[in-house]
């Protein structure tokens, strides 16, 4: 995702690269009224600024010169000119404050909408998306890149538009008063345009590189912080700190390279343009000496030169900011442009709410993970599970058991064959409809920051307190929660770190029980429990499995002996099927696995 955009960047001109900012228009368009008001205030402030030099000309020629001659009306005229200047300053102050507030509001609003859009879009991506992009990089784009865009939309863009108006307006006013001077200055300024464009292209490329390096450090930090117990257990703190320091230093070097180039661009533009304008102002002074213009016209010219020079300096800064924001926009729009290969069909069929479980059928299913297309996981898998049946999937690691669960939830689509529930191919079902019929208890229980009750209710947010309490009792969560100060309202910490592994597993089981889906998937659901807890929770699972189709993955064969049917998988195929006693008599793979475990 990232390399393609980076490779394409050098060949594009800065103006074409700024077109990436046009991708933000859908997020600005809903706030047209606010944008119009901000532009109106901007024009009022710019027009007032451009009018002040003209007012100064009137003060010098129509007031100070007359007053110097000893005329009382001249002194009165000076007072009126100063009142007029103060009124202009008041209008300028109010319009500038209003523009700043409106543009800040637009920047905050657009950034918040964009961040929400990217986050919601990422949540709908299939696991394939995260096989190639680390979550830390996604977080970097959601935070660092949106901050850059906020600065550009809420501040830089406003300043750029204001100073562009001042630049054009100042040149126009100069052209109307001293055209010969403006033509000379313009010719000199053009000489600086081409070098500035070349430097700008370099700034844009380095801005993208700096943001990518920052994303690398965020991805590395996120990965390590989620694995703190492992890092500390293997005493790898020093090595991981050194690895982060290297990535951090690389991000620093890239950012400083960008800063040096950006500084050179700013200095080049300011010195070049300001020098050109000073040359023009020198010509104006000579014109006063020659009697071609008045002192007031010279004052007006000097002020317009200052306005133009100041606007050019700001425009140079804004240009760099916009180039940087363009890189950030590209990265965020890349996320928004990502399309999950798993999506709702155009004409979905409904999966009716059923009681008694769902019928599941794998017919000659083949599958390989997109990140490893040359290594198929399933080879012509065929198995049928009757509605309400409890079956177990057993076999060595890598046999494809967990893949079966991922395909049943349609995290991926099969490469060949068909996978159907109640006779409906999964690809014809709406994703939300399919997954609402499935409850899962994974091997590693996922607990969110919040209370125990919040985590149980995650299975069915609309459930009332009584239903949550019954689910907690069924999974024996109340046994440990009853000893806590706030019981089910106890805060469990990030990723449930305040709970033991077995307690987290019970909460996950209670969540699945509360969901009450017709298809229940249990992936080593009791693997984190001690023998006594396993016996208790197994009773809860037995009750939860009643009246629904249940598929159990278990390496400990003692937990699957009562299954209605056991499918033995090896290298992506069903090699044996039957009840526990039947498979023992076959003397095949299941019998060998059972002998190893039970003898042990």
GROMACS .gro file of C-alpha atoms in nm, residues 133-137 139 215-231 240 243-244 495:
model
   27
  133UNK     CA    1  -0.047  -0.335   0.775
  134UNK     CA    2   0.036  -0.316   1.145
  135UNK     CA    3  -0.222  -0.172   1.379
  136UNK     CA    4   0.038   0.075   1.510
  137UNK     CA    5   0.067   0.226   1.162
  139UNK     CA    6  -0.310   0.437   1.473
  215UNK     CA    7   0.428   0.535   1.149
  216UNK     CA    8   0.704   0.271   1.169
  217UNK     CA    9   0.797   0.380   1.521
  218UNK     CA   10   0.429   0.380   1.625
  219UNK     CA   11   0.381   0.032   1.484
  220UNK     CA   12   0.688  -0.100   1.667
  221UNK     CA   13   0.585   0.065   1.995
  222UNK     CA   14   0.230  -0.068   1.970
  223UNK     CA   15   0.354  -0.420   1.906
  224UNK     CA   16   0.592  -0.417   2.202
  225UNK     CA   17   0.352  -0.254   2.448
  226UNK     CA   18   0.095  -0.525   2.378
  227UNK     CA   19   0.361  -0.786   2.452
  228UNK     CA   20   0.511  -0.636   2.769
  229UNK     CA   21   0.492  -0.960   2.974
  230UNK     CA   22   0.681  -1.153   2.703
  231UNK     CA   23   0.941  -0.878   2.661
  240UNK     CA   24   1.373  -0.355   2.234
  243UNK     CA   25   1.540  -0.125   1.834
  244UNK     CA   26   1.291   0.154   1.902
  495UNK     CA   27  -0.733  -0.598   2.792
   0.00000   0.00000   0.00000
